[in-house]
């Protein structure tokens, strides 16, 4: 796969393991785990604090129907602040294709604990302080939701598409 120039400074490490059963009638299954440093986020600069510079991807591998690739039925993407869960598909060959969709959320209190000292953390602190006087219960239900979709075919750029549902005082972070 040609990943593109935006990956030039990225570093990747990981493992891919396959379980090949003695019985040839049984499908090969596997597991992959990769860590990517300095990955291109394709997100507004203000989102870097939430997305971090290190991404971990973990998934089981199950043969796709018709032997056309691998299903990723249980994908976990871990970043410093968010953990996203979803599924995906890898197809190898002349017309390779990779797709993945994952979502996750954090409460305002979780963000307060996970964000490093920053302007964004101050916004969360201020949001929670304002809420504390009015409705402490409501502050526990406020959440920031983050989703990502990658869809990469041979010849196209491997760029994530982000979905961000802000709250907790972070409403402006993903505006371009």
PDB file of C-alpha atoms in Angstrom:
ATOM      1  CA  UNK A   1       0.000   0.000   0.000  1.00  0.00           C
ATOM      2  CA  UNK A   2       1.196   3.468  -0.821  1.00  0.00           C
ATOM      3  CA  UNK A   3       0.291   5.545   2.228  1.00  0.00           C
ATOM      4  CA  UNK A   4       1.317   8.980   0.981  1.00  0.00           C
ATOM      5  CA  UNK A   5       3.797  11.645   1.991  1.00  0.00           C
ATOM      6  CA  UNK A   6       1.845  12.600   5.139  1.00  0.00           C
ATOM      7  CA  UNK A   7       3.089   9.341   6.687  1.00  0.00           C
ATOM      8  CA  UNK A   8       6.805  10.112   6.093  1.00  0.00           C
ATOM      9  CA  UNK A   9       7.483  11.074   9.724  1.00  0.00           C
ATOM     10  CA  UNK A  10       5.266   8.313  11.147  1.00  0.00           C
ATOM     11  CA  UNK A  11       6.678   5.285  12.899  1.00  0.00           C
ATOM     12  CA  UNK A  12       4.838   2.009  13.245  1.00  0.00           C
ATOM     13  CA  UNK A  13       5.478  -1.104  15.321  1.00  0.00           C
ATOM     14  CA  UNK A  14       3.280  -4.061  15.914  1.00  0.00           C
ATOM     15  CA  UNK A  15       2.475  -7.660  15.362  1.00  0.00           C
ATOM     16  CA  UNK A  16       0.261  -9.815  13.240  1.00  0.00           C
ATOM     17  CA  UNK A  17      -0.412 -13.349  14.388  1.00  0.00           C
ATOM     18  CA  UNK A  18      -2.328 -16.038  12.542  1.00  0.00           C
ATOM     19  CA  UNK A  19      -3.758 -19.235  13.973  1.00  0.00           C
ATOM     20  CA  UNK A  20      -3.542 -21.868  11.249  1.00  0.00           C
ATOM     21  CA  UNK A  21      -5.557 -24.892  12.339  1.00  0.00           C
ATOM     22  CA  UNK A  22      -4.400 -28.458  11.653  1.00  0.00           C
ATOM     23  CA  UNK A  23      -7.763 -29.132  10.011  1.00  0.00           C
ATOM     24  CA  UNK A  24      -7.647 -27.434   6.588  1.00  0.00           C
ATOM     25  CA  UNK A  25     -11.456 -27.167   6.638  1.00  0.00           C
ATOM     26  CA  UNK A  26     -11.231 -24.716   9.532  1.00  0.00           C
ATOM     27  CA  UNK A  27     -10.605 -21.052   8.707  1.00  0.00           C
ATOM     28  CA  UNK A  28      -7.408 -19.226   9.541  1.00  0.00           C
ATOM     29  CA  UNK A  29      -7.986 -16.581  12.199  1.00  0.00           C
ATOM     30  CA  UNK A  30      -5.706 -13.975  13.587  1.00  0.00           C
ATOM     31  CA  UNK A  31      -5.047 -10.868  15.596  1.00  0.00           C
ATOM     32  CA  UNK A  32      -3.238  -7.661  14.766  1.00  0.00           C
ATOM     33  CA  UNK A  33      -1.881  -4.982  17.019  1.00  0.00           C
ATOM     34  CA  UNK A  34      -0.089  -1.860  15.805  1.00  0.00           C
ATOM     35  CA  UNK A  35       1.098   1.342  17.408  1.00  0.00           C
ATOM     36  CA  UNK A  36       1.547   4.363  15.159  1.00  0.00           C
ATOM     37  CA  UNK A  37       3.499   7.424  16.339  1.00  0.00           C
ATOM     38  CA  UNK A  38       3.237  10.842  14.689  1.00  0.00           C
ATOM     39  CA  UNK A  39       0.303   9.708  12.622  1.00  0.00           C
ATOM     40  CA  UNK A  40      -1.410  12.153  10.244  1.00  0.00           C
ATOM     41  CA  UNK A  41      -4.728  12.996  11.856  1.00  0.00           C
ATOM     42  CA  UNK A  42      -6.248  15.095   9.049  1.00  0.00           C
ATOM     43  CA  UNK A  43      -8.084  17.069  11.723  1.00  0.00           C
ATOM     44  CA  UNK A  44      -8.045  20.724  12.754  1.00  0.00           C
ATOM     45  CA  UNK A  45      -5.047  21.737  14.858  1.00  0.00           C
ATOM     46  CA  UNK A  46      -7.269  22.267  17.912  1.00  0.00           C
ATOM     47  CA  UNK A  47      -8.171  18.578  17.898  1.00  0.00           C
ATOM     48  CA  UNK A  48      -4.589  17.398  18.405  1.00  0.00           C
ATOM     49  CA  UNK A  49      -4.938  17.428  22.178  1.00  0.00           C
ATOM     50  CA  UNK A  50      -7.862  14.967  22.013  1.00  0.00           C
ATOM     51  CA  UNK A  51      -6.325  12.794  19.302  1.00  0.00           C
ATOM     52  CA  UNK A  52      -2.737  12.755  20.552  1.00  0.00           C
ATOM     53  CA  UNK A  53       0.285  11.750  18.530  1.00  0.00           C
ATOM     54  CA  UNK A  54       0.141   8.002  19.259  1.00  0.00           C
ATOM     55  CA  UNK A  55      -2.571   5.649  18.040  1.00  0.00           C
ATOM     56  CA  UNK A  56      -2.913   1.991  18.960  1.00  0.00           C
ATOM     57  CA  UNK A  57      -4.993  -0.327  16.780  1.00  0.00           C
ATOM     58  CA  UNK A  58      -6.003  -3.779  17.984  1.00  0.00           C
ATOM     59  CA  UNK A  59      -8.324  -6.180  16.184  1.00  0.00           C
ATOM     60  CA  UNK A  60      -9.208  -9.790  15.593  1.00  0.00           C
ATOM     61  CA  UNK A  61      -8.940 -11.018  12.002  1.00  0.00           C
ATOM     62  CA  UNK A  62     -11.621 -13.270  10.554  1.00  0.00           C
ATOM     63  CA  UNK A  63     -11.647 -14.437   6.926  1.00  0.00           C
ATOM     64  CA  UNK A  64     -14.186 -12.521   4.849  1.00  0.00           C
ATOM     65  CA  UNK A  65     -16.865 -14.374   2.941  1.00  0.00           C
ATOM     66  CA  UNK A  66     -15.528 -15.664  -0.356  1.00  0.00           C
ATOM     67  CA  UNK A  67     -11.927 -15.377   0.802  1.00  0.00           C
ATOM     68  CA  UNK A  68     -11.662 -11.797  -0.436  1.00  0.00           C
ATOM     69  CA  UNK A  69      -9.860 -10.465   2.615  1.00  0.00           C
ATOM     70  CA  UNK A  70     -10.272 -10.104   6.335  1.00  0.00           C
ATOM     71  CA  UNK A  71     -13.072  -8.815   8.512  1.00  0.00           C
ATOM     72  CA  UNK A  72     -12.064  -6.813  11.552  1.00  0.00           C
ATOM     73  CA  UNK A  73     -15.089  -7.583  13.753  1.00  0.00           C
ATOM     74  CA  UNK A  74     -13.803  -5.977  16.926  1.00  0.00           C
ATOM     75  CA  UNK A  75     -11.486  -2.997  16.422  1.00  0.00           C
ATOM     76  CA  UNK A  76     -10.125  -0.967  19.331  1.00  0.00           C
ATOM     77  CA  UNK A  77      -8.415   2.359  18.627  1.00  0.00           C
ATOM     78  CA  UNK A  78      -6.702   3.853  21.649  1.00  0.00           C
ATOM     79  CA  UNK A  79      -5.414   7.404  21.859  1.00  0.00           C
ATOM     80  CA  UNK A  80      -4.252   9.313  24.947  1.00  0.00           C
ATOM     81  CA  UNK A  81      -7.740  10.685  25.709  1.00  0.00           C
ATOM     82  CA  UNK A  82     -10.184   8.529  23.723  1.00  0.00           C
ATOM     83  CA  UNK A  83     -10.825   4.845  23.193  1.00  0.00           C
ATOM     84  CA  UNK A  84     -12.886   4.046  20.113  1.00  0.00           C
ATOM     85  CA  UNK A  85     -14.522   0.731  19.249  1.00  0.00           C
ATOM     86  CA  UNK A  86     -15.834  -0.449  15.906  1.00  0.00           C
ATOM     87  CA  UNK A  87     -15.237  -2.769  12.987  1.00  0.00           C
ATOM     88  CA  UNK A  88     -13.544  -2.828   9.611  1.00  0.00           C
ATOM     89  CA  UNK A  89     -12.420  -4.779   6.557  1.00  0.00           C
ATOM     90  CA  UNK A  90      -9.124  -5.376   4.733  1.00  0.00           C
ATOM     91  CA  UNK A  91      -8.952  -6.643   1.179  1.00  0.00           C
ATOM     92  CA  UNK A  92      -5.573  -7.364  -0.351  1.00  0.00           C
ATOM     93  CA  UNK A  93      -4.655  -7.776  -3.983  1.00  0.00           C
ATOM     94  CA  UNK A  94      -4.599  -5.707  -7.137  1.00  0.00           C
ATOM     95  CA  UNK A  95      -7.489  -3.589  -5.845  1.00  0.00           C
ATOM     96  CA  UNK A  96      -6.661  -3.372  -2.145  1.00  0.00           C
ATOM     97  CA  UNK A  97      -9.154  -1.765   0.188  1.00  0.00           C
ATOM     98  CA  UNK A  98      -9.169  -0.868   3.876  1.00  0.00           C
ATOM     99  CA  UNK A  99     -12.174   0.436   5.745  1.00  0.00           C
ATOM    100  CA  UNK A 100     -12.749   1.044   9.411  1.00  0.00           C
ATOM    101  CA  UNK A 101     -15.378   2.800  11.482  1.00  0.00           C
ATOM    102  CA  UNK A 102     -15.127   3.350  15.239  1.00  0.00           C
ATOM    103  CA  UNK A 103     -16.795   5.488  17.914  1.00  0.00           C
ATOM    104  CA  UNK A 104     -16.261   6.396  21.529  1.00  0.00           C
ATOM    105  CA  UNK A 105     -17.240   8.910  24.177  1.00  0.00           C
ATOM    106  CA  UNK A 106     -15.994  10.522  27.350  1.00  0.00           C
ATOM    107  CA  UNK A 107     -17.882  12.245  30.126  1.00  0.00           C
ATOM    108  CA  UNK A 108     -16.803  15.729  31.168  1.00  0.00           C
ATOM    109  CA  UNK A 109     -15.369  14.298  34.381  1.00  0.00           C
ATOM    110  CA  UNK A 110     -13.329  11.731  32.418  1.00  0.00           C
ATOM    111  CA  UNK A 111     -12.006  14.510  30.164  1.00  0.00           C
ATOM    112  CA  UNK A 112     -11.086  16.549  33.219  1.00  0.00           C
ATOM    113  CA  UNK A 113      -9.011  13.613  34.499  1.00  0.00           C
ATOM    114  CA  UNK A 114      -7.435  12.644  31.147  1.00  0.00           C
ATOM    115  CA  UNK A 115      -6.580  15.986  29.552  1.00  0.00           C
ATOM    116  CA  UNK A 116      -3.148  17.391  30.370  1.00  0.00           C
ATOM    117  CA  UNK A 117      -2.954  20.958  31.722  1.00  0.00           C
ATOM    118  CA  UNK A 118      -4.117  23.081  28.796  1.00  0.00           C
ATOM    119  CA  UNK A 119      -6.610  25.660  27.622  1.00  0.00           C
ATOM    120  CA  UNK A 120      -8.984  22.815  26.737  1.00  0.00           C
ATOM    121  CA  UNK A 121      -8.796  21.348  30.233  1.00  0.00           C
ATOM    122  CA  UNK A 122      -9.484  24.799  31.674  1.00  0.00           C
ATOM    123  CA  UNK A 123     -12.609  24.969  29.489  1.00  0.00           C
ATOM    124  CA  UNK A 124     -13.775  21.612  30.858  1.00  0.00           C
ATOM    125  CA  UNK A 125     -13.027  22.762  34.434  1.00  0.00           C
ATOM    126  CA  UNK A 126     -15.020  25.977  33.876  1.00  0.00           C
ATOM    127  CA  UNK A 127     -17.887  24.029  32.311  1.00  0.00           C
ATOM    128  CA  UNK A 128     -18.062  21.665  35.290  1.00  0.00           C
ATOM    129  CA  UNK A 129     -17.778  24.526  37.802  1.00  0.00           C
ATOM    130  CA  UNK A 130     -20.714  26.322  36.136  1.00  0.00           C
ATOM    131  CA  UNK A 131     -22.757  23.116  36.113  1.00  0.00           C
ATOM    132  CA  UNK A 132     -21.938  22.262  39.722  1.00  0.00           C
ATOM    133  CA  UNK A 133     -23.926  25.173  41.088  1.00  0.00           C
ATOM    134  CA  UNK A 134     -26.999  24.441  38.952  1.00  0.00           C
ATOM    135  CA  UNK A 135     -27.335  20.744  38.348  1.00  0.00           C
ATOM    136  CA  UNK A 136     -24.516  18.496  39.507  1.00  0.00           C
ATOM    137  CA  UNK A 137     -26.394  15.464  38.230  1.00  0.00           C
ATOM    138  CA  UNK A 138     -26.540  16.806  34.669  1.00  0.00           C
ATOM    139  CA  UNK A 139     -22.761  17.282  34.528  1.00  0.00           C
ATOM    140  CA  UNK A 140     -22.306  13.509  34.869  1.00  0.00           C
ATOM    141  CA  UNK A 141     -24.405  12.876  31.754  1.00  0.00           C
ATOM    142  CA  UNK A 142     -22.695  15.451  29.508  1.00  0.00           C
ATOM    143  CA  UNK A 143     -20.459  13.672  27.027  1.00  0.00           C
ATOM    144  CA  UNK A 144     -18.095  14.345  24.175  1.00  0.00           C
ATOM    145  CA  UNK A 145     -18.482  11.830  21.360  1.00  0.00           C
ATOM    146  CA  UNK A 146     -15.784  11.070  18.802  1.00  0.00           C
ATOM    147  CA  UNK A 147     -16.021   8.879  15.741  1.00  0.00           C
ATOM    148  CA  UNK A 148     -13.701   8.106  12.857  1.00  0.00           C
ATOM    149  CA  UNK A 149     -14.114   6.537   9.449  1.00  0.00           C
ATOM    150  CA  UNK A 150     -11.267   5.427   7.213  1.00  0.00           C
ATOM    151  CA  UNK A 151     -11.980   4.241   3.697  1.00  0.00           C
ATOM    152  CA  UNK A 152      -8.856   3.621   1.652  1.00  0.00           C
ATOM    153  CA  UNK A 153      -8.661   2.014  -1.775  1.00  0.00           C
ATOM    154  CA  UNK A 154      -5.647   1.533  -4.014  1.00  0.00           C
ATOM    155  CA  UNK A 155      -4.525   4.945  -5.248  1.00  0.00           C
ATOM    156  CA  UNK A 156      -6.437   7.035  -2.710  1.00  0.00           C
ATOM    157  CA  UNK A 157      -5.123   8.882   0.345  1.00  0.00           C
ATOM    158  CA  UNK A 158      -5.422   7.203   3.740  1.00  0.00           C
ATOM    159  CA  UNK A 159      -7.166  10.090   5.498  1.00  0.00           C
ATOM    160  CA  UNK A 160      -9.548   9.696   8.421  1.00  0.00           C
ATOM    161  CA  UNK A 161     -12.904  11.448   8.481  1.00  0.00           C
ATOM    162  CA  UNK A 162     -13.784  12.612  11.982  1.00  0.00           C
ATOM    163  CA  UNK A 163     -17.182  13.038  13.578  1.00  0.00           C
ATOM    164  CA  UNK A 164     -17.107  15.122  16.740  1.00  0.00           C
ATOM    165  CA  UNK A 165     -20.097  15.836  18.971  1.00  0.00           C
ATOM    166  CA  UNK A 166     -18.777  18.381  21.432  1.00  0.00           C
ATOM    167  CA  UNK A 167     -19.880  19.261  24.915  1.00  0.00           C
ATOM    168  CA  UNK A 168     -18.084  20.107  28.162  1.00  0.00           C
ATOM    169  CA  UNK A 169     -16.993  23.509  26.845  1.00  0.00           C
ATOM    170  CA  UNK A 170     -15.102  22.058  23.853  1.00  0.00           C
ATOM    171  CA  UNK A 171     -17.585  23.037  21.149  1.00  0.00           C
ATOM    172  CA  UNK A 172     -15.081  24.881  18.921  1.00  0.00           C
ATOM    173  CA  UNK A 173     -12.294  22.278  18.770  1.00  0.00           C
ATOM    174  CA  UNK A 174     -13.165  20.558  15.474  1.00  0.00           C
ATOM    175  CA  UNK A 175     -14.261  23.590  13.490  1.00  0.00           C
ATOM    176  CA  UNK A 176     -12.075  24.096  10.401  1.00  0.00           C
TER     177      UNK A 176
END
